[in-house]
Amino acid sequence: MGVGLVENVDDLRVTNPASNEKLLSAGAKYLADNAFDLKALMRTVLQSETYQRSSTALPENAADGRFYSHYYSRRLMAEVMLDALSAATGSPTSFKGYPEGWRALQLPDSNVESYFLKSFGRADREKTCVCERTSEPSVTQVLHMANGDTLNKKLEAKDNRIAQLLAAKTAPEKIVETAYLAGLARYPTETEKEKLVKALADAEGEKLRPAVEDVFWAVLSTKEFLFNH
């Protein structure tokens, strides 16, 4: 849900009451009645109307950050984001000591060196505390997405999705649609398509590949891609 009934989640005391005491008590009773089956509790939460609410806030609840009046957008976890970039570009990340195509989410520990994962708050796993993982934004993250090696190398890879589109002589309209479907799981709006198709149509010869890379970069560096809505 992005925020606990009690914040911080391990700060349980009388002087730090839950945002909804009745809900906390009901959840505790449900867990006890189901033999402390955490999967059953999670299933109930995920199937609730509250969890499935839109992230688009209303004027009346735009300032709410604790009472679940709308879904609270959250940046993707470091591992999830890296895997999503790999999937969208068609260029898997290589991890030393692991086979090609190994996903960041499959890494058994944090001993694998990755500037991207470190920059975006991967937990060090030195202690059993959720506080190890951070979702705080930083200038380092912005700069790395803008001109760091991770995304740029994926866009420049010889056998990635972009190379396949160009080899098939795909029409500009289809290239833009593919970029949006791969990155945002939706088709571009008419305005988005018009601007990007024009940019591709104006690129000729050796300028076409960099232009297509720019289109993918523009999609993959948006808040829509980087955040879970």
mmCIF file of C-alpha atoms in Angstrom:
data_model
loop_
_atom_site.group_PDB
_atom_site.id
_atom_site.type_symbol
_atom_site.label_atom_id
_atom_site.label_comp_id
_atom_site.label_asym_id
_atom_site.label_seq_id
_atom_site.Cartn_x
_atom_site.Cartn_y
_atom_site.Cartn_z
ATOM 1 C CA MET A 1 0.000 0.000 0.000
ATOM 2 C CA GLY A 2 3.018 2.269 0.263
ATOM 3 C CA VAL A 3 2.325 3.422 3.801
ATOM 4 C CA GLY A 4 1.565 1.483 6.961
ATOM 5 C CA LEU A 5 -1.341 1.789 9.348
ATOM 6 C CA VAL A 6 1.438 2.617 11.793
ATOM 7 C CA GLU A 7 4.387 4.728 10.676
ATOM 8 C CA ASN A 8 7.120 3.806 11.058
ATOM 9 C CA VAL A 9 5.937 0.221 10.802
ATOM 10 C CA ASP A 10 8.109 -0.924 13.720
ATOM 11 C CA ASP A 11 7.210 2.022 15.964
ATOM 12 C CA LEU A 12 4.354 0.402 17.866
ATOM 13 C CA ARG A 13 3.481 2.406 20.963
ATOM 14 C CA VAL A 14 0.478 4.088 22.555
ATOM 15 C CA THR A 15 1.758 7.546 21.685
ATOM 16 C CA ASN A 16 2.034 6.610 17.985
ATOM 17 C CA PRO A 17 -1.471 5.381 17.138
ATOM 18 C CA ALA A 18 -2.481 3.749 13.870
ATOM 19 C CA SER A 19 -4.192 5.860 11.237
ATOM 20 C CA ASN A 20 -7.135 3.447 11.478
ATOM 21 C CA GLU A 21 -7.231 1.540 14.765
ATOM 22 C CA LYS A 22 -10.334 -0.460 13.804
ATOM 23 C CA LEU A 23 -8.733 -1.623 10.571
ATOM 24 C CA LEU A 24 -5.537 -2.614 12.371
ATOM 25 C CA SER A 25 -7.523 -4.616 14.933
ATOM 26 C CA ALA A 26 -9.619 -6.251 12.203
ATOM 27 C CA GLY A 27 -6.487 -7.197 10.274
ATOM 28 C CA ALA A 28 -4.864 -8.646 13.379
ATOM 29 C CA LYS A 29 -7.986 -10.697 14.164
ATOM 30 C CA TYR A 30 -8.203 -11.940 10.555
ATOM 31 C CA LEU A 31 -4.560 -13.040 10.690
ATOM 32 C CA ALA A 32 -5.078 -14.887 13.985
ATOM 33 C CA ASP A 33 -8.310 -16.532 12.749
ATOM 34 C CA ASN A 34 -6.418 -17.814 9.689
ATOM 35 C CA ALA A 35 -3.617 -19.430 11.665
ATOM 36 C CA PHE A 36 -1.274 -16.530 10.931
ATOM 37 C CA ASP A 37 -1.315 -17.275 7.199
ATOM 38 C CA LEU A 38 0.373 -14.176 5.735
ATOM 39 C CA LYS A 39 -0.538 -15.174 2.179
ATOM 40 C CA ALA A 40 -4.223 -15.180 3.113
ATOM 41 C CA LEU A 41 -3.897 -11.703 4.628
ATOM 42 C CA MET A 42 -2.013 -10.376 1.596
ATOM 43 C CA ARG A 43 -4.586 -11.905 -0.746
ATOM 44 C CA THR A 44 -7.368 -10.095 1.095
ATOM 45 C CA VAL A 45 -5.510 -6.773 0.934
ATOM 46 C CA LEU A 46 -4.698 -7.115 -2.770
ATOM 47 C CA GLN A 47 -8.289 -7.986 -3.645
ATOM 48 C CA SER A 48 -9.702 -5.034 -1.743
ATOM 49 C CA GLU A 49 -11.291 -2.040 -3.434
ATOM 50 C CA THR A 50 -8.883 0.203 -1.524
ATOM 51 C CA TYR A 51 -5.785 -1.417 -3.015
ATOM 52 C CA GLN A 52 -7.230 -1.217 -6.532
ATOM 53 C CA ARG A 53 -8.005 2.504 -6.430
ATOM 54 C CA SER A 54 -6.597 4.831 -9.062
ATOM 55 C CA SER A 55 -3.495 6.893 -8.337
ATOM 56 C CA THR A 56 -5.286 9.940 -9.768
ATOM 57 C CA ALA A 57 -6.245 12.021 -6.763
ATOM 58 C CA LEU A 58 -9.310 14.215 -6.385
ATOM 59 C CA PRO A 59 -9.072 17.837 -5.245
ATOM 60 C CA GLU A 60 -10.543 16.738 -1.912
ATOM 61 C CA ASN A 61 -7.897 14.069 -1.197
ATOM 62 C CA ALA A 62 -4.838 15.283 -3.101
ATOM 63 C CA ALA A 63 -3.013 16.049 0.142
ATOM 64 C CA ASP A 64 -3.794 12.683 1.741
ATOM 65 C CA GLY A 65 -0.720 10.549 2.284
ATOM 66 C CA ARG A 66 -1.915 8.097 4.916
ATOM 67 C CA PHE A 67 -5.615 7.205 4.672
ATOM 68 C CA TYR A 68 -5.619 5.290 1.338
ATOM 69 C CA SER A 69 -8.104 7.578 -0.400
ATOM 70 C CA HIS A 70 -6.162 6.908 -3.612
ATOM 71 C CA TYR A 71 -3.205 4.787 -4.674
ATOM 72 C CA TYR A 72 0.109 6.338 -3.702
ATOM 73 C CA SER A 73 2.507 6.251 -6.648
ATOM 74 C CA ARG A 74 5.835 4.658 -5.808
ATOM 75 C CA ARG A 75 9.097 4.460 -7.698
ATOM 76 C CA LEU A 76 9.949 0.970 -8.861
ATOM 77 C CA MET A 77 12.416 -0.951 -6.724
ATOM 78 C CA ALA A 78 15.963 -0.874 -8.044
ATOM 79 C CA GLU A 79 15.924 -4.513 -9.200
ATOM 80 C CA VAL A 80 12.492 -4.212 -10.803
ATOM 81 C CA MET A 81 13.491 -1.026 -12.637
ATOM 82 C CA LEU A 82 16.669 -2.568 -14.025
ATOM 83 C CA ASP A 83 14.793 -5.658 -15.215
ATOM 84 C CA ALA A 84 12.114 -3.429 -16.766
ATOM 85 C CA LEU A 85 14.772 -1.474 -18.688
ATOM 86 C CA SER A 86 16.209 -4.758 -19.939
ATOM 87 C CA ALA A 87 12.811 -6.001 -21.063
ATOM 88 C CA ALA A 88 11.823 -2.742 -22.776
ATOM 89 C CA THR A 89 15.080 -2.413 -24.715
ATOM 90 C CA GLY A 90 15.543 -6.105 -25.393
ATOM 91 C CA SER A 91 19.041 -5.913 -23.921
ATOM 92 C CA PRO A 92 19.567 -8.034 -20.777
ATOM 93 C CA THR A 93 21.931 -6.932 -18.029
ATOM 94 C CA SER A 94 25.112 -8.932 -17.551
ATOM 95 C CA PHE A 95 26.051 -9.834 -13.979
ATOM 96 C CA LYS A 96 29.544 -11.174 -13.307
ATOM 97 C CA GLY A 97 29.406 -14.821 -12.309
ATOM 98 C CA TYR A 98 25.845 -15.364 -13.563
ATOM 99 C CA PRO A 99 24.540 -16.661 -16.913
ATOM 100 C CA GLU A 100 23.385 -14.302 -19.648
ATOM 101 C CA GLY A 101 19.783 -13.254 -19.194
ATOM 102 C CA TRP A 102 19.914 -13.510 -15.398
ATOM 103 C CA ARG A 103 17.535 -10.952 -13.897
ATOM 104 C CA ALA A 104 18.352 -8.529 -11.099
ATOM 105 C CA LEU A 105 15.457 -9.962 -9.090
ATOM 106 C CA GLN A 106 17.108 -13.376 -9.258
ATOM 107 C CA LEU A 107 20.320 -12.230 -7.578
ATOM 108 C CA PRO A 108 20.599 -14.184 -4.305
ATOM 109 C CA ASP A 109 22.439 -11.434 -2.438
ATOM 110 C CA SER A 110 23.820 -7.915 -2.762
ATOM 111 C CA ASN A 111 27.436 -8.938 -3.359
ATOM 112 C CA VAL A 112 27.071 -8.364 -7.108
ATOM 113 C CA GLU A 113 28.521 -4.988 -8.018
ATOM 114 C CA SER A 114 26.044 -2.727 -9.810
ATOM 115 C CA TYR A 115 26.233 1.046 -9.819
ATOM 116 C CA PHE A 116 22.634 1.241 -11.009
ATOM 117 C CA LEU A 117 21.242 -0.936 -8.215
ATOM 118 C CA LYS A 118 23.278 0.906 -5.611
ATOM 119 C CA SER A 119 22.167 4.306 -6.912
ATOM 120 C CA PHE A 120 18.505 3.373 -6.804
ATOM 121 C CA GLY A 121 18.516 2.097 -3.241
ATOM 122 C CA ARG A 122 19.137 -1.649 -3.329
ATOM 123 C CA ALA A 123 19.213 -3.099 0.176
ATOM 124 C CA ASP A 124 22.645 -4.176 1.416
ATOM 125 C CA ARG A 125 21.043 -7.108 3.293
ATOM 126 C CA GLU A 126 23.276 -6.637 6.282
ATOM 127 C CA LYS A 127 20.349 -6.662 8.709
ATOM 128 C CA THR A 128 16.700 -7.653 8.676
ATOM 129 C CA CYS A 129 15.219 -4.190 8.391
ATOM 130 C CA VAL A 130 13.148 -2.602 5.650
ATOM 131 C CA CYS A 131 15.072 0.597 6.355
ATOM 132 C CA GLU A 132 18.014 -0.808 4.360
ATOM 133 C CA ARG A 133 16.166 -0.149 1.126
ATOM 134 C CA THR A 134 15.580 3.467 0.191
ATOM 135 C CA SER A 135 13.223 5.052 -2.310
ATOM 136 C CA GLU A 136 14.476 8.571 -1.760
ATOM 137 C CA PRO A 137 15.244 10.458 -4.996
ATOM 138 C CA SER A 138 18.720 11.823 -5.621
ATOM 139 C CA VAL A 139 20.680 13.820 -8.172
ATOM 140 C CA THR A 140 22.754 10.691 -8.811
ATOM 141 C CA GLN A 141 19.659 8.854 -10.045
ATOM 142 C CA VAL A 142 18.640 11.690 -12.349
ATOM 143 C CA LEU A 143 22.113 11.974 -13.858
ATOM 144 C CA HIS A 144 22.448 8.221 -14.283
ATOM 145 C CA MET A 145 19.149 7.979 -16.153
ATOM 146 C CA ALA A 146 20.057 10.991 -18.283
ATOM 147 C CA ASN A 147 23.580 10.061 -19.351
ATOM 148 C CA GLY A 148 24.744 7.037 -17.360
ATOM 149 C CA ASP A 149 26.076 3.826 -18.835
ATOM 150 C CA THR A 150 23.181 1.545 -17.910
ATOM 151 C CA LEU A 151 20.391 2.848 -20.139
ATOM 152 C CA ASN A 152 22.665 4.229 -22.860
ATOM 153 C CA LYS A 153 24.455 0.901 -23.330
ATOM 154 C CA LYS A 154 21.129 -0.912 -23.559
ATOM 155 C CA LEU A 155 19.947 1.547 -26.217
ATOM 156 C CA GLU A 156 23.198 1.199 -28.171
ATOM 157 C CA ALA A 157 23.399 -2.618 -28.022
ATOM 158 C CA LYS A 158 23.814 -4.192 -31.469
ATOM 159 C CA ASP A 159 21.164 -6.881 -31.112
ATOM 160 C CA ASN A 160 18.522 -5.057 -29.041
ATOM 161 C CA ARG A 161 14.915 -4.223 -29.862
ATOM 162 C CA ILE A 162 15.922 -1.062 -31.735
ATOM 163 C CA ALA A 163 18.294 -2.973 -34.005
ATOM 164 C CA GLN A 164 15.552 -5.478 -34.790
ATOM 165 C CA LEU A 165 13.090 -2.714 -35.661
ATOM 166 C CA LEU A 166 15.558 -1.025 -37.980
ATOM 167 C CA ALA A 167 16.597 -4.312 -39.605
ATOM 168 C CA ALA A 168 12.952 -4.966 -40.405
ATOM 169 C CA LYS A 169 12.627 -1.442 -41.872
ATOM 170 C CA THR A 170 9.753 -0.735 -39.514
ATOM 171 C CA ALA A 171 7.644 2.331 -40.247
ATOM 172 C CA PRO A 172 8.072 5.309 -37.865
ATOM 173 C CA GLU A 173 4.501 4.946 -36.594
ATOM 174 C CA LYS A 174 5.112 1.321 -35.658
ATOM 175 C CA ILE A 175 8.434 2.158 -33.984
ATOM 176 C CA VAL A 176 6.751 4.730 -31.743
ATOM 177 C CA GLU A 177 3.947 2.307 -30.880
ATOM 178 C CA THR A 178 6.478 -0.418 -30.043
ATOM 179 C CA ALA A 179 8.418 1.930 -27.754
ATOM 180 C CA TYR A 180 5.257 2.838 -25.832
ATOM 181 C CA LEU A 181 3.962 -0.719 -25.605
ATOM 182 C CA ALA A 182 7.354 -2.032 -24.456
ATOM 183 C CA GLY A 183 7.903 0.727 -21.905
ATOM 184 C CA LEU A 184 4.471 1.876 -20.760
ATOM 185 C CA ALA A 185 2.153 -0.965 -21.836
ATOM 186 C CA ARG A 186 -0.073 1.467 -23.721
ATOM 187 C CA TYR A 187 -0.363 3.082 -27.128
ATOM 188 C CA PRO A 188 0.838 6.681 -27.518
ATOM 189 C CA THR A 189 -1.748 9.433 -27.650
ATOM 190 C CA GLU A 190 -2.299 11.149 -30.979
ATOM 191 C CA THR A 191 -0.268 14.148 -29.817
ATOM 192 C CA GLU A 192 2.614 11.974 -28.624
ATOM 193 C CA LYS A 193 2.614 9.928 -31.811
ATOM 194 C CA GLU A 194 2.490 12.973 -34.060
ATOM 195 C CA LYS A 195 5.525 14.630 -32.467
ATOM 196 C CA LEU A 196 7.686 11.507 -32.298
ATOM 197 C CA VAL A 197 6.791 10.226 -35.764
ATOM 198 C CA LYS A 198 7.759 13.620 -37.190
ATOM 199 C CA ALA A 199 11.120 13.440 -35.386
ATOM 200 C CA LEU A 200 11.797 10.008 -36.896
ATOM 201 C CA ALA A 201 10.602 11.021 -40.336
ATOM 202 C CA ASP A 202 13.042 13.937 -40.333
ATOM 203 C CA ALA A 203 15.973 11.615 -39.514
ATOM 204 C CA GLU A 204 17.726 10.075 -42.488
ATOM 205 C CA GLY A 205 20.568 7.641 -42.977
ATOM 206 C CA GLU A 206 22.928 7.431 -40.016
ATOM 207 C CA LYS A 207 20.748 9.833 -38.042
ATOM 208 C CA LEU A 208 17.837 7.367 -37.864
ATOM 209 C CA ARG A 209 19.250 5.019 -35.236
ATOM 210 C CA PRO A 210 20.147 7.832 -32.787
ATOM 211 C CA ALA A 211 16.666 9.258 -33.318
ATOM 212 C CA VAL A 212 15.025 5.930 -32.471
ATOM 213 C CA GLU A 213 17.269 5.618 -29.424
ATOM 214 C CA ASP A 214 16.119 9.077 -28.339
ATOM 215 C CA VAL A 215 12.478 8.006 -28.647
ATOM 216 C CA PHE A 216 13.066 4.974 -26.418
ATOM 217 C CA TRP A 217 15.090 7.074 -23.978
ATOM 218 C CA ALA A 218 12.292 9.664 -23.789
ATOM 219 C CA VAL A 219 9.778 6.938 -22.918
ATOM 220 C CA LEU A 220 11.979 5.077 -20.431
ATOM 221 C CA SER A 221 13.003 8.176 -18.494
ATOM 222 C CA THR A 222 9.443 9.345 -17.789
ATOM 223 C CA LYS A 223 7.759 9.209 -14.395
ATOM 224 C CA GLU A 224 5.129 6.984 -15.986
ATOM 225 C CA PHE A 225 7.771 4.314 -16.544
ATOM 226 C CA LEU A 226 9.792 4.825 -13.378
ATOM 227 C CA PHE A 227 6.815 4.809 -11.027
ATOM 228 C CA ASN A 228 4.214 2.192 -10.152
ATOM 229 C CA HIS A 229 0.797 3.821 -10.482
#
